[in-house]
PDB file of C-alpha atoms and ligand atoms in Angstrom:
ATOM      1  CA  ALA A   1       0.094  -0.106   0.471  1.00  0.00           C
ATOM      2  CA  THR A   2       3.032   2.292   0.887  1.00  0.00           C
ATOM      3  CA  ALA A   3       4.787   1.267  -2.539  1.00  0.00           C
ATOM      4  CA  CYS A   4       1.209   2.560  -4.578  1.00  0.00           C
ATOM      5  CA  ALA A   5       0.488   5.876  -2.730  1.00  0.00           C
ATOM      6  CA  ALA A   6       3.966   6.565  -3.381  1.00  0.00           C
ATOM      7  CA  PHE A   7       3.942   5.929  -6.814  1.00  0.00           C
ATOM      8  CA  ALA A   8       0.951   7.688  -7.027  1.00  0.00           C
ATOM      9  CA  LEU A   9       2.752  10.463  -5.074  1.00  0.00           C
ATOM     10  CA  LEU A  10       5.198  10.419  -8.007  1.00  0.00           C
ATOM     11  CA  PHE A  11       2.958  10.471 -10.944  1.00  0.00           C
ATOM     12  CA  VAL A  12       1.029  13.659  -9.109  1.00  0.00           C
ATOM     13  CA  ALA A  13       4.049  15.287  -8.730  1.00  0.00           C
ATOM     14  CA  ILE A  14       5.660  14.446 -12.208  1.00  0.00           C
ATOM     15  CA  GLY A  15       2.360  15.795 -13.314  1.00  0.00           C
ATOM     16  CA  VAL A  16       2.690  19.485 -11.233  1.00  0.00           C
ATOM     17  CA  TRP A  17       6.217  19.565 -12.249  1.00  0.00           C
ATOM     18  CA  PHE A  18       5.514  19.396 -16.135  1.00  0.00           C
ATOM     19  CA  SER A  19       2.636  21.819 -15.895  1.00  0.00           C
ATOM     20  CA  TRP A  20       4.152  24.632 -13.978  1.00  0.00           C
ATOM     21  CA  ARG A  21       7.978  24.474 -15.691  1.00  0.00           C
ATOM     22  CA  PRO A  22       6.809  25.893 -18.909  1.00  0.00           C
ATOM     23  CA  GLU A  23       5.170  28.779 -17.383  1.00  0.00           C
ATOM     24  CA  SER A  24       8.014  29.430 -14.534  1.00  0.00           C
ATOM     25  CA  GLU A  25      10.333  29.359 -17.680  1.00  0.00           C
ATOM     26  CA  ALA A  26       8.321  31.734 -19.442  1.00  0.00           C
ATOM     27  CA  ASN A  27       8.242  33.759 -16.394  1.00  0.00           C
ATOM     28  CA  ASP A  28      12.050  33.710 -15.339  1.00  0.00           C
ATOM     29  CA  GLU A  29      12.784  34.794 -19.439  1.00  0.00           C
ATOM     30  CA  PHE A  30      10.380  37.635 -19.069  1.00  0.00           C
ATOM     31  CA  ILE A  31      11.752  39.092 -15.215  1.00  0.00           C
ATOM     32  CA  ALA A  32      15.209  38.556 -17.533  1.00  0.00           C
ATOM     33  CA  ALA A  33      13.847  40.877 -20.235  1.00  0.00           C
ATOM     34  CA  ILE A  34      12.782  43.586 -17.819  1.00  0.00           C
ATOM     35  CA  ARG A  35      16.459  43.583 -16.078  1.00  0.00           C
ATOM     36  CA  ASN A  36      18.198  43.839 -19.223  1.00  0.00           C
ATOM     37  CA  GLY A  37      16.234  47.128 -20.116  1.00  0.00           C
ATOM     38  CA  GLU A  38      14.052  44.941 -23.090  1.00  0.00           C
ATOM     39  CA  PHE A  39      10.705  47.131 -22.733  1.00  0.00           C
ATOM     40  CA  ILE A  40      11.185  50.475 -24.798  1.00  0.00           C
ATOM     41  CA  PRO A  41       9.307  53.501 -25.425  1.00  0.00           C
ATOM     42  CA  TYR A  42       8.017  54.273 -29.007  1.00  0.00           C
ATOM     43  CA  TYR A  43       6.830  57.949 -29.263  1.00  0.00           C
ATOM     44  CA  GLN A  44       3.487  58.922 -31.465  1.00  0.00           C
ATOM     45  CA  PRO A  45       3.227  62.266 -32.377  1.00  0.00           C
ATOM     46  CA  VAL A  46      -0.393  64.058 -31.759  1.00  0.00           C
ATOM     47  CA  MET A  47      -0.858  66.553 -33.965  1.00  0.00           C
ATOM     48  CA  ASP A  48      -2.327  69.760 -33.673  1.00  0.00           C
ATOM     49  CA  ILE A  49      -4.573  69.710 -37.197  1.00  0.00           C
ATOM     50  CA  GLU A  50      -5.248  73.706 -36.908  1.00  0.00           C
ATOM     51  CA  THR A  51      -2.031  74.447 -37.097  1.00  0.00           C
ATOM     52  CA  GLY A  52      -0.108  71.677 -38.301  1.00  0.00           C
ATOM     53  CA  SER A  53       2.516  71.346 -35.488  1.00  0.00           C
ATOM     54  CA  MET A  54       2.966  68.611 -32.544  1.00  0.00           C
ATOM     55  CA  ARG A  55       1.652  68.947 -29.617  1.00  0.00           C
ATOM     56  CA  GLY A  56       2.793  66.433 -28.098  1.00  0.00           C
ATOM     57  CA  CYS A  57       3.040  62.227 -28.195  1.00  0.00           C
ATOM     58  CA  GLU A  58       1.952  59.243 -26.597  1.00  0.00           C
ATOM     59  CA  VAL A  59       4.297  56.540 -25.338  1.00  0.00           C
ATOM     60  CA  LEU A  60       3.488  53.269 -26.312  1.00  0.00           C
ATOM     61  CA  MET A  61       5.685  50.079 -25.146  1.00  0.00           C
ATOM     62  CA  ARG A  62       7.806  47.694 -27.496  1.00  0.00           C
ATOM     63  CA  TRP A  63       9.560  45.158 -26.731  1.00  0.00           C
ATOM     64  CA  ARG A  64      12.655  45.560 -28.108  1.00  0.00           C
ATOM     65  CA  ARG A  65      14.697  41.916 -28.109  1.00  0.00           C
ATOM     66  CA  PRO A  66      18.521  41.062 -28.220  1.00  0.00           C
ATOM     67  CA  ASN A  67      17.778  39.809 -31.680  1.00  0.00           C
ATOM     68  CA  GLY A  68      16.414  43.152 -32.926  1.00  0.00           C
ATOM     69  CA  GLU A  69      13.062  42.353 -32.984  1.00  0.00           C
ATOM     70  CA  ILE A  70      10.385  44.712 -32.063  1.00  0.00           C
ATOM     71  CA  VAL A  71       7.686  42.998 -30.495  1.00  0.00           C
ATOM     72  CA  PRO A  72       4.293  45.435 -30.062  1.00  0.00           C
ATOM     73  CA  PRO A  73       2.409  45.354 -27.006  1.00  0.00           C
ATOM     74  CA  GLY A  74      -0.758  43.669 -28.384  1.00  0.00           C
ATOM     75  CA  GLN A  75       1.670  39.814 -27.817  1.00  0.00           C
ATOM     76  CA  PHE A  76       2.714  40.797 -24.445  1.00  0.00           C
ATOM     77  CA  MET A  77       0.690  43.213 -22.850  1.00  0.00           C
ATOM     78  CA  GLU A  78      -1.702  41.323 -21.366  1.00  0.00           C
ATOM     79  CA  TYR A  79       0.380  38.834 -19.741  1.00  0.00           C
ATOM     80  CA  ALA A  80       2.294  41.853 -18.404  1.00  0.00           C
ATOM     81  CA  GLU A  81      -0.902  42.966 -16.369  1.00  0.00           C
ATOM     82  CA  ARG A  82      -1.690  39.734 -15.190  1.00  0.00           C
ATOM     83  CA  ASN A  83       1.241  39.214 -13.411  1.00  0.00           C
ATOM     84  CA  GLY A  84       1.888  42.734 -12.418  1.00  0.00           C
ATOM     85  CA  HIS A  85       5.126  43.013 -14.404  1.00  0.00           C
ATOM     86  CA  ILE A  86       3.629  45.869 -15.648  1.00  0.00           C
ATOM     87  CA  PHE A  87       4.331  48.126 -12.706  1.00  0.00           C
ATOM     88  CA  GLU A  88       8.003  47.630 -12.830  1.00  0.00           C
ATOM     89  CA  MET A  89       7.504  47.731 -16.504  1.00  0.00           C
ATOM     90  CA  THR A  90       5.565  50.945 -16.680  1.00  0.00           C
ATOM     91  CA  ARG A  91       8.390  52.806 -14.024  1.00  0.00           C
ATOM     92  CA  GLN A  92      11.477  51.971 -16.074  1.00  0.00           C
ATOM     93  CA  LEU A  93       9.724  53.183 -19.512  1.00  0.00           C
ATOM     94  CA  MET A  94       9.265  56.662 -17.568  1.00  0.00           C
ATOM     95  CA  VAL A  95      12.575  56.758 -16.735  1.00  0.00           C
ATOM     96  CA  GLN A  96      13.422  56.631 -20.111  1.00  0.00           C
ATOM     97  CA  THR A  97      11.257  58.808 -20.982  1.00  0.00           C
ATOM     98  CA  CYS A  98      13.137  61.419 -18.993  1.00  0.00           C
ATOM     99  CA  ASP A  99      16.543  60.698 -20.516  1.00  0.00           C
ATOM    100  CA  GLU A 100      15.362  60.596 -23.938  1.00  0.00           C
ATOM    101  CA  VAL A 101      13.152  63.579 -24.045  1.00  0.00           C
ATOM    102  CA  GLY A 102      13.852  65.644 -21.498  1.00  0.00           C
ATOM    103  CA  GLN A 103      15.823  68.176 -22.919  1.00  0.00           C
ATOM    104  CA  LEU A 104      13.170  68.158 -25.762  1.00  0.00           C
ATOM    105  CA  TYR A 105      10.430  68.567 -23.160  1.00  0.00           C
ATOM    106  CA  LEU A 106      12.448  71.289 -21.630  1.00  0.00           C
ATOM    107  CA  ASP A 107      12.751  73.089 -24.771  1.00  0.00           C
ATOM    108  CA  ASN A 108       9.100  73.028 -25.311  1.00  0.00           C
ATOM    109  CA  PRO A 109       7.033  73.983 -22.533  1.00  0.00           C
ATOM    110  CA  ASP A 110       4.139  73.443 -24.062  1.00  0.00           C
ATOM    111  CA  MET A 111       4.259  70.111 -25.126  1.00  0.00           C
ATOM    112  CA  LYS A 112       2.565  66.908 -23.942  1.00  0.00           C
ATOM    113  CA  LEU A 113       3.531  63.038 -23.004  1.00  0.00           C
ATOM    114  CA  SER A 114       0.703  60.526 -22.611  1.00  0.00           C
ATOM    115  CA  ILE A 115       1.664  57.571 -20.667  1.00  0.00           C
ATOM    116  CA  ASN A 116      -0.980  54.519 -20.511  1.00  0.00           C
ATOM    117  CA  LEU A 117      -1.763  53.029 -17.573  1.00  0.00           C
ATOM    118  CA  PHE A 118      -4.187  49.935 -16.499  1.00  0.00           C
ATOM    119  CA  ALA A 119      -6.646  49.297 -14.557  1.00  0.00           C
ATOM    120  CA  GLY A 120      -4.737  48.030 -11.884  1.00  0.00           C
ATOM    121  CA  HIS A 121      -2.385  51.046 -11.558  1.00  0.00           C
ATOM    122  CA  PHE A 122      -5.824  52.753  -9.865  1.00  0.00           C
ATOM    123  CA  ARG A 123      -6.293  50.318  -7.058  1.00  0.00           C
ATOM    124  CA  ASN A 124      -2.962  51.284  -5.350  1.00  0.00           C
ATOM    125  CA  ARG A 125      -1.499  54.656  -5.038  1.00  0.00           C
ATOM    126  CA  GLU A 126       1.996  53.969  -5.611  1.00  0.00           C
ATOM    127  CA  VAL A 127       1.386  54.948  -8.774  1.00  0.00           C
ATOM    128  CA  VAL A 128       1.136  58.785  -7.630  1.00  0.00           C
ATOM    129  CA  THR A 129       4.612  58.073  -5.379  1.00  0.00           C
ATOM    130  CA  ASP A 130       5.756  56.980  -9.076  1.00  0.00           C
ATOM    131  CA  ILE A 131       5.306  59.696 -11.306  1.00  0.00           C
ATOM    132  CA  THR A 132       6.348  61.934  -8.364  1.00  0.00           C
ATOM    133  CA  SER A 133       9.662  60.637  -7.834  1.00  0.00           C
ATOM    134  CA  ILE A 134      10.239  59.799 -11.605  1.00  0.00           C
ATOM    135  CA  TYR A 135       9.220  63.214 -12.902  1.00  0.00           C
ATOM    136  CA  GLU A 136      10.098  65.346 -10.070  1.00  0.00           C
ATOM    137  CA  ASN A 137      13.702  65.994 -10.870  1.00  0.00           C
ATOM    138  CA  SER A 138      13.567  65.421 -14.270  1.00  0.00           C
ATOM    139  CA  ASN A 139      13.364  67.761 -16.939  1.00  0.00           C
ATOM    140  CA  ILE A 140       9.814  67.107 -17.802  1.00  0.00           C
ATOM    141  CA  SER A 141       7.458  68.794 -15.477  1.00  0.00           C
ATOM    142  CA  PHE A 142       4.239  67.465 -14.207  1.00  0.00           C
ATOM    143  CA  GLN A 143       2.377  69.685 -16.201  1.00  0.00           C
ATOM    144  CA  GLN A 144       3.561  68.104 -19.301  1.00  0.00           C
ATOM    145  CA  ILE A 145       2.282  64.687 -18.385  1.00  0.00           C
ATOM    146  CA  VAL A 146      -1.159  63.031 -19.157  1.00  0.00           C
ATOM    147  CA  VAL A 147      -1.924  59.791 -18.365  1.00  0.00           C
ATOM    148  CA  GLU A 148      -4.153  57.674 -20.343  1.00  0.00           C
ATOM    149  CA  VAL A 149      -6.515  55.186 -18.807  1.00  0.00           C
ATOM    150  CA  THR A 150      -8.899  53.177 -21.209  1.00  0.00           C
ATOM    151  CA  GLU A 151     -12.516  52.592 -21.220  1.00  0.00           C
ATOM    152  CA  ARG A 152     -12.254  49.038 -22.501  1.00  0.00           C
ATOM    153  CA  TYR A 153     -12.171  47.482 -19.033  1.00  0.00           C
ATOM    154  CA  PRO A 154     -13.734  48.601 -15.883  1.00  0.00           C
ATOM    155  CA  LEU A 155     -11.561  49.731 -12.811  1.00  0.00           C
ATOM    156  CA  GLU A 156     -12.998  47.914  -9.687  1.00  0.00           C
ATOM    157  CA  ASP A 157     -12.541  50.510  -7.329  1.00  0.00           C
ATOM    158  CA  MET A 158     -14.157  53.575  -8.545  1.00  0.00           C
ATOM    159  CA  GLU A 159     -13.856  55.458  -5.625  1.00  0.00           C
ATOM    160  CA  LEU A 160     -10.308  54.794  -4.588  1.00  0.00           C
ATOM    161  CA  ALA A 161      -9.528  55.228  -8.998  1.00  0.00           C
ATOM    162  CA  ARG A 162     -11.289  59.038  -8.522  1.00  0.00           C
ATOM    163  CA  LYS A 163      -8.647  59.398  -5.256  1.00  0.00           C
ATOM    164  CA  ILE A 164      -5.583  58.470  -7.357  1.00  0.00           C
ATOM    165  CA  MET A 165      -6.633  60.557  -9.990  1.00  0.00           C
ATOM    166  CA  ALA A 166      -6.978  63.415  -8.150  1.00  0.00           C
ATOM    167  CA  GLU A 167      -3.786  62.774  -6.153  1.00  0.00           C
ATOM    168  CA  MET A 168      -2.110  63.333 -10.047  1.00  0.00           C
ATOM    169  CA  GLN A 169      -4.292  66.567 -10.729  1.00  0.00           C
ATOM    170  CA  ALA A 170      -3.272  68.383  -7.977  1.00  0.00           C
ATOM    171  CA  LEU A 171       0.008  67.928  -8.793  1.00  0.00           C
ATOM    172  CA  GLY A 172      -0.236  69.567 -12.628  1.00  0.00           C
ATOM    173  CA  VAL A 173      -0.768  66.253 -13.994  1.00  0.00           C
ATOM    174  CA  ARG A 174      -3.906  65.473 -16.966  1.00  0.00           C
ATOM    175  CA  VAL A 175      -5.948  62.392 -17.059  1.00  0.00           C
ATOM    176  CA  ALA A 176      -7.265  61.197 -20.274  1.00  0.00           C
ATOM    177  CA  LEU A 177      -9.917  58.557 -20.748  1.00  0.00           C
ATOM    178  CA  ASP A 178      -8.571  56.009 -23.453  1.00  0.00           C
ATOM    179  CA  ASP A 179     -10.963  54.566 -26.332  1.00  0.00           C
ATOM    180  CA  VAL A 180     -13.513  56.580 -25.472  1.00  0.00           C
ATOM    181  CA  GLY A 181     -16.944  55.116 -26.998  1.00  0.00           C
ATOM    182  CA  THR A 182     -15.599  50.900 -27.061  1.00  0.00           C
ATOM    183  CA  GLY A 183     -16.638  50.168 -22.978  1.00  0.00           C
ATOM    184  CA  HIS A 184     -17.472  50.213 -20.121  1.00  0.00           C
ATOM    185  CA  GLY A 185     -17.749  53.561 -19.061  1.00  0.00           C
ATOM    186  CA  GLY A 186     -19.475  55.990 -21.184  1.00  0.00           C
ATOM    187  CA  MET A 187     -21.001  58.958 -19.399  1.00  0.00           C
ATOM    188  CA  ALA A 188     -20.995  57.508 -16.072  1.00  0.00           C
ATOM    189  CA  TYR A 189     -16.956  57.527 -16.153  1.00  0.00           C
ATOM    190  CA  LEU A 190     -16.879  61.099 -17.868  1.00  0.00           C
ATOM    191  CA  GLN A 191     -18.831  62.264 -14.881  1.00  0.00           C
ATOM    192  CA  LYS A 192     -17.527  60.484 -11.883  1.00  0.00           C
ATOM    193  CA  LEU A 193     -14.048  60.409 -12.780  1.00  0.00           C
ATOM    194  CA  GLY A 194     -13.859  64.238 -13.697  1.00  0.00           C
ATOM    195  CA  VAL A 195     -11.179  63.433 -16.727  1.00  0.00           C
ATOM    196  CA  ASP A 196      -9.100  66.234 -18.511  1.00  0.00           C
ATOM    197  CA  ILE A 197      -9.362  64.696 -22.057  1.00  0.00           C
ATOM    198  CA  ILE A 198     -11.327  62.442 -23.677  1.00  0.00           C
ATOM    199  CA  LYS A 199      -9.596  60.234 -26.751  1.00  0.00           C
ATOM    200  CA  ILE A 200     -12.554  58.970 -29.526  1.00  0.00           C
ATOM    201  CA  ASP A 201     -11.897  55.160 -30.680  1.00  0.00           C
ATOM    202  CA  LYS A 202     -10.684  54.619 -34.150  1.00  0.00           C
ATOM    203  CA  MET A 203     -13.678  52.522 -34.441  1.00  0.00           C
ATOM    204  CA  PHE A 204     -15.475  55.954 -34.779  1.00  0.00           C
ATOM    205  CA  ILE A 205     -13.035  58.042 -36.983  1.00  0.00           C
ATOM    206  CA  ASP A 206     -12.747  55.220 -39.488  1.00  0.00           C
ATOM    207  CA  ALA A 207     -16.416  55.835 -39.779  1.00  0.00           C
ATOM    208  CA  ILE A 208     -16.922  59.321 -39.936  1.00  0.00           C
ATOM    209  CA  GLY A 209     -17.514  60.537 -43.491  1.00  0.00           C
ATOM    210  CA  ASP A 210     -19.233  57.157 -45.023  1.00  0.00           C
ATOM    211  CA  ASP A 211     -21.161  56.780 -42.216  1.00  0.00           C
ATOM    212  CA  ALA A 212     -23.892  59.578 -40.680  1.00  0.00           C
ATOM    213  CA  SER A 213     -24.070  57.766 -37.477  1.00  0.00           C
ATOM    214  CA  SER A 214     -20.709  57.552 -36.525  1.00  0.00           C
ATOM    215  CA  THR A 215     -20.297  61.150 -37.675  1.00  0.00           C
ATOM    216  CA  THR A 216     -23.371  62.040 -35.562  1.00  0.00           C
ATOM    217  CA  ILE A 217     -21.330  60.241 -32.629  1.00  0.00           C
ATOM    218  CA  VAL A 218     -18.143  62.299 -32.673  1.00  0.00           C
ATOM    219  CA  ASP A 219     -20.314  65.190 -32.980  1.00  0.00           C
ATOM    220  CA  SER A 220     -22.118  64.782 -29.752  1.00  0.00           C
ATOM    221  CA  MET A 221     -18.665  64.160 -28.078  1.00  0.00           C
ATOM    222  CA  VAL A 222     -17.122  66.894 -29.196  1.00  0.00           C
ATOM    223  CA  GLU A 223     -20.509  68.966 -27.849  1.00  0.00           C
ATOM    224  CA  LEU A 224     -20.159  66.628 -24.945  1.00  0.00           C
ATOM    225  CA  ALA A 225     -16.125  67.429 -23.972  1.00  0.00           C
ATOM    226  CA  ASP A 226     -16.996  71.395 -24.939  1.00  0.00           C
ATOM    227  CA  ASN A 227     -20.019  71.608 -22.171  1.00  0.00           C
ATOM    228  CA  LEU A 228     -17.746  69.404 -19.589  1.00  0.00           C
ATOM    229  CA  GLY A 229     -14.511  71.851 -20.571  1.00  0.00           C
ATOM    230  CA  MET A 230     -12.522  68.531 -21.314  1.00  0.00           C
ATOM    231  CA  GLY A 231      -9.917  68.379 -24.450  1.00  0.00           C
ATOM    232  CA  ILE A 232     -10.714  66.008 -27.437  1.00  0.00           C
ATOM    233  CA  ILE A 233      -8.337  64.416 -29.001  1.00  0.00           C
ATOM    234  CA  ALA A 234      -9.008  61.854 -32.665  1.00  0.00           C
ATOM    235  CA  GLU A 235      -7.481  58.342 -32.715  1.00  0.00           C
ATOM    236  CA  GLY A 236      -6.437  56.617 -35.045  1.00  0.00           C
ATOM    237  CA  VAL A 237      -6.562  59.242 -38.423  1.00  0.00           C
ATOM    238  CA  GLU A 238      -5.377  57.732 -41.685  1.00  0.00           C
ATOM    239  CA  HIS A 239      -6.284  59.531 -44.388  1.00  0.00           C
ATOM    240  CA  GLU A 240      -6.345  63.135 -45.206  1.00  0.00           C
ATOM    241  CA  GLU A 241     -10.278  63.064 -45.832  1.00  0.00           C
ATOM    242  CA  GLN A 242     -10.607  62.182 -42.079  1.00  0.00           C
ATOM    243  CA  VAL A 243      -8.944  65.374 -41.368  1.00  0.00           C
ATOM    244  CA  GLU A 244     -10.699  67.632 -42.838  1.00  0.00           C
ATOM    245  CA  ARG A 245     -13.860  66.215 -41.131  1.00  0.00           C
ATOM    246  CA  LEU A 246     -12.568  66.766 -38.096  1.00  0.00           C
ATOM    247  CA  ARG A 247     -11.634  69.796 -38.808  1.00  0.00           C
ATOM    248  CA  GLU A 248     -15.252  70.703 -39.603  1.00  0.00           C
ATOM    249  CA  LEU A 249     -16.363  69.254 -36.261  1.00  0.00           C
ATOM    250  CA  GLY A 250     -14.000  71.181 -34.534  1.00  0.00           C
ATOM    251  CA  VAL A 251     -11.808  68.653 -33.153  1.00  0.00           C
ATOM    252  CA  THR A 252      -8.145  70.302 -32.771  1.00  0.00           C
ATOM    253  CA  ALA A 253      -6.017  67.436 -32.211  1.00  0.00           C
ATOM    254  CA  ALA A 254      -5.228  63.990 -33.716  1.00  0.00           C
ATOM    255  CA  GLN A 255      -2.839  61.279 -34.263  1.00  0.00           C
ATOM    256  CA  GLY A 256      -2.440  58.400 -36.741  1.00  0.00           C
ATOM    257  CA  TYR A 257      -0.479  56.647 -39.204  1.00  0.00           C
ATOM    258  CA  PHE A 258      -1.630  59.670 -41.521  1.00  0.00           C
ATOM    259  CA  PHE A 259       0.854  61.937 -39.412  1.00  0.00           C
ATOM    260  CA  ALA A 260       2.988  59.321 -38.182  1.00  0.00           C
ATOM    261  CA  ARG A 261       3.816  56.016 -36.359  1.00  0.00           C
ATOM    262  CA  PRO A 262       4.611  55.789 -33.283  1.00  0.00           C
ATOM    263  CA  LEU A 263       8.119  56.394 -33.522  1.00  0.00           C
ATOM    264  CA  PRO A 264      11.698  54.931 -31.808  1.00  0.00           C
ATOM    265  CA  VAL A 265      13.074  57.933 -29.868  1.00  0.00           C
ATOM    266  CA  ASP A 266      15.793  59.100 -32.903  1.00  0.00           C
ATOM    267  CA  GLN A 267      13.301  59.282 -35.477  1.00  0.00           C
ATOM    268  CA  PHE A 268      10.724  60.926 -32.980  1.00  0.00           C
ATOM    269  CA  ILE A 269      13.245  63.635 -32.276  1.00  0.00           C
ATOM    270  CA  GLU A 270      13.823  63.843 -35.930  1.00  0.00           C
ATOM    271  CA  PHE A 271       9.890  64.493 -36.609  1.00  0.00           C
ATOM    272  CA  ALA A 272       9.929  66.861 -33.630  1.00  0.00           C
ATOM    273  CA  GLU A 273      12.538  69.193 -35.260  1.00  0.00           C
ATOM    274  CA  ARG A 274      10.809  68.982 -38.625  1.00  0.00           C
ATOM    275  CA  ILE A 275       7.381  69.548 -37.876  1.00  0.00           C
ATOM    276  CA  GLY A 276       8.359  71.741 -34.953  1.00  0.00           C
ATOM    277  CA  ALA A 277       6.440  72.008 -31.491  1.00  0.00           C
ATOM    278  CA  GLU A 278       3.837  74.519 -30.742  1.00  0.00           C
TER     279      GLU A 278
HETATM  280  P1  LIG B   1      -3.599  52.470 -27.576  1.00  0.00           P
HETATM  281  O1  LIG B   1      -3.592  53.262 -26.050  1.00  0.00           O
HETATM  282  O2  LIG B   1      -5.394  52.856 -27.743  1.00  0.00           O
HETATM  283  O3  LIG B   1      -2.646  52.947 -28.359  1.00  0.00           O
HETATM  284  C1  LIG B   1      -3.246  53.143 -29.837  1.00  0.00           C
HETATM  285  C2  LIG B   1      -2.492  51.900 -30.441  1.00  0.00           C
HETATM  286  O4  LIG B   1      -2.955  52.118 -31.870  1.00  0.00           O
HETATM  287  C3  LIG B   1      -1.343  51.594 -30.549  1.00  0.00           C
HETATM  288  O5  LIG B   1      -1.244  50.548 -30.569  1.00  0.00           O
HETATM  289  C4  LIG B   1      -0.473  52.462 -32.199  1.00  0.00           C
HETATM  290  O6  LIG B   1       0.566  52.023 -32.536  1.00  0.00           O
HETATM  291  C5  LIG B   1      -1.560  52.440 -32.547  1.00  0.00           C
HETATM  292  N1  LIG B   1      -2.148  52.685 -34.064  1.00  0.00           N
HETATM  293  C6  LIG B   1      -1.914  54.749 -33.662  1.00  0.00           C
HETATM  294  N2  LIG B   1      -2.481  55.110 -34.773  1.00  0.00           N
HETATM  295  C7  LIG B   1      -2.905  54.562 -35.450  1.00  0.00           C
HETATM  296  C8  LIG B   1      -3.597  54.877 -37.192  1.00  0.00           C
HETATM  297  O7  LIG B   1      -3.773  55.677 -37.592  1.00  0.00           O
HETATM  298  N3  LIG B   1      -3.956  53.465 -37.454  1.00  0.00           N
HETATM  299  C9  LIG B   1      -4.414  52.368 -37.040  1.00  0.00           C
HETATM  300  N4  LIG B   1      -4.258  51.125 -37.445  1.00  0.00           N
HETATM  301  N5  LIG B   1      -3.440  52.364 -35.762  1.00  0.00           N
HETATM  302  C10 LIG B   1      -3.135  53.510 -34.957  1.00  0.00           C
HETATM  303  P2  LIG B   1       0.297  50.157 -29.565  1.00  0.00           P
HETATM  304  O8  LIG B   1       1.418  50.516 -29.994  1.00  0.00           O
HETATM  305  O9  LIG B   1       0.384  48.411 -30.744  1.00  0.00           O
HETATM  306  O10 LIG B   1      -0.295  49.770 -28.830  1.00  0.00           O
HETATM  307  C11 LIG B   1      -1.629  49.117 -28.442  1.00  0.00           C
HETATM  308  C12 LIG B   1      -2.588  49.085 -26.960  1.00  0.00           C
HETATM  309  O11 LIG B   1      -1.567  48.372 -26.316  1.00  0.00           O
HETATM  310  C13 LIG B   1      -2.638  50.365 -26.587  1.00  0.00           C
HETATM  311  O12 LIG B   1      -3.751  50.813 -26.792  1.00  0.00           O
HETATM  312  C14 LIG B   1      -2.636  50.339 -24.990  1.00  0.00           C
HETATM  313  O13 LIG B   1      -3.912  49.969 -24.545  1.00  0.00           O
HETATM  314  C15 LIG B   1      -1.249  49.242 -24.850  1.00  0.00           C
HETATM  315  N6  LIG B   1      -0.035  49.405 -24.755  1.00  0.00           N
HETATM  316  C16 LIG B   1       1.144  50.407 -25.488  1.00  0.00           C
HETATM  317  N7  LIG B   1       1.941  50.634 -24.391  1.00  0.00           N
HETATM  318  C17 LIG B   1       1.650  50.544 -23.434  1.00  0.00           C
HETATM  319  C18 LIG B   1       1.826  50.905 -22.119  1.00  0.00           C
HETATM  320  O14 LIG B   1       2.927  51.594 -21.925  1.00  0.00           O
HETATM  321  N8  LIG B   1       1.139  50.476 -20.564  1.00  0.00           N
HETATM  322  C19 LIG B   1      -0.306  49.781 -21.006  1.00  0.00           C
HETATM  323  N9  LIG B   1      -0.461  49.703 -19.874  1.00  0.00           N
HETATM  324  N10 LIG B   1      -0.709  49.783 -21.956  1.00  0.00           N
HETATM  325  C20 LIG B   1       0.170  50.036 -23.253  1.00  0.00           C
HETATM  326 CA1  LIG B   2      -3.588  55.355 -25.381  1.00  0.00          CA
HETATM  327 CA1  LIG B   3      -6.758  54.285 -27.557  1.00  0.00          CA
HETATM  328 CA1  LIG B   4      -7.495  52.387 -29.915  1.00  0.00          CA
END
C-alpha cells in the first residue's frame, strides 16, 4: 500500500512539474527581459490639426528582443498586466522618457507626454509616488504629463480610482480617458472620474465620412467635451479626408498613421525638429 501511495505521489509530482515548469520558465525569461531593459518607449506624435504643429506624443511600449526584433504590446501586455510585471515596466518606461526626450520637453514647455496606465494602477496609490519621484527632478514637468486610462476594461474601485486621479491632477498631471465609446464607462465615467481629456477611438474615426451615425457620435462627443471643459483627441487618423472631417467637427488634436506611426526616439526627435512643436 505504501509503495502504491508513493507511486501515486510521484505521478502527481511529475504532473505538477510538467504543467508548472514551462510557465515558470517563460516567466523567468520575461523577468530577465525586464532586467535587461528590453522594454522601451516608442513615441507617436499628437498633432494640432489647426496649425499643423506637434502638441506632444503618446508613449507606446515595445519589446526590443536581443535579436533586434520589435514586439508590439498586443503580444505581451496582457501577460505583463496579469502577472503584475507592468508596474516595474511602467516605471522603467517613465525613467527612459526622462533620459530620451527630457531635453525636447524642456525646450518645448507646451508639449504633452501621454503615458498609458492600466486599471490595476488605479487600485494602488503607488503610481502617484512613482510619477512624483521619477518626474520631479527631471526635465519633464508634471504639467506636461498626461496619463491615459482605458474605458475598455472596468475600474473596480471607482472611488479609489477617482482619488488617485485627483492626486495626480493636484500635481498638475492631466488624465485622459482612452478608447472612448468602446467600453464600460461611457457617460458615467466622464462624470464620476473628472477626466481632463477624452480620446475618441479609431473605430469612430474609421467610419466618419461614410457613416452618418459615426459622424453624429463624434459630433456629440465634441459637444460634450466642450460643455464639460475637456480636451478631445481623435485616434487612428489614417486619411486626409478624416482630417478634413475632424476640422469641420471642431476637433483640434489628432494622432494616427496619416501623421506618423509610433517612432523610435531618434526618429521622433527628428520629426519634432522637422515639424516643430507648438
Ligand atoms: P492604445 O493606447 O489605444 O494605443 C493606440 C494604438 O493604436 C497603438 O497600438 C498605436 O500604434 C495604434 N495606432 C496609432 N495610430 C494608428 C493608426 O492610424 N492606425 C492604426 N491601425 N493603428 C494606430 P500599439 O502601440 O500596438 O498599442 C496597443 C495597446 O497596447 C495600446 O492601445 C495600449 O492599450 C497598450 N499599451 C501600449 N503601451 C502601453 C504601456 O506602456 N502601458 C500599458 N498599460 N498599455 C500600453
Ligand atoms: Ca492610449
Ligand atoms: Ca486608444
Ligand atoms: Ca484604440
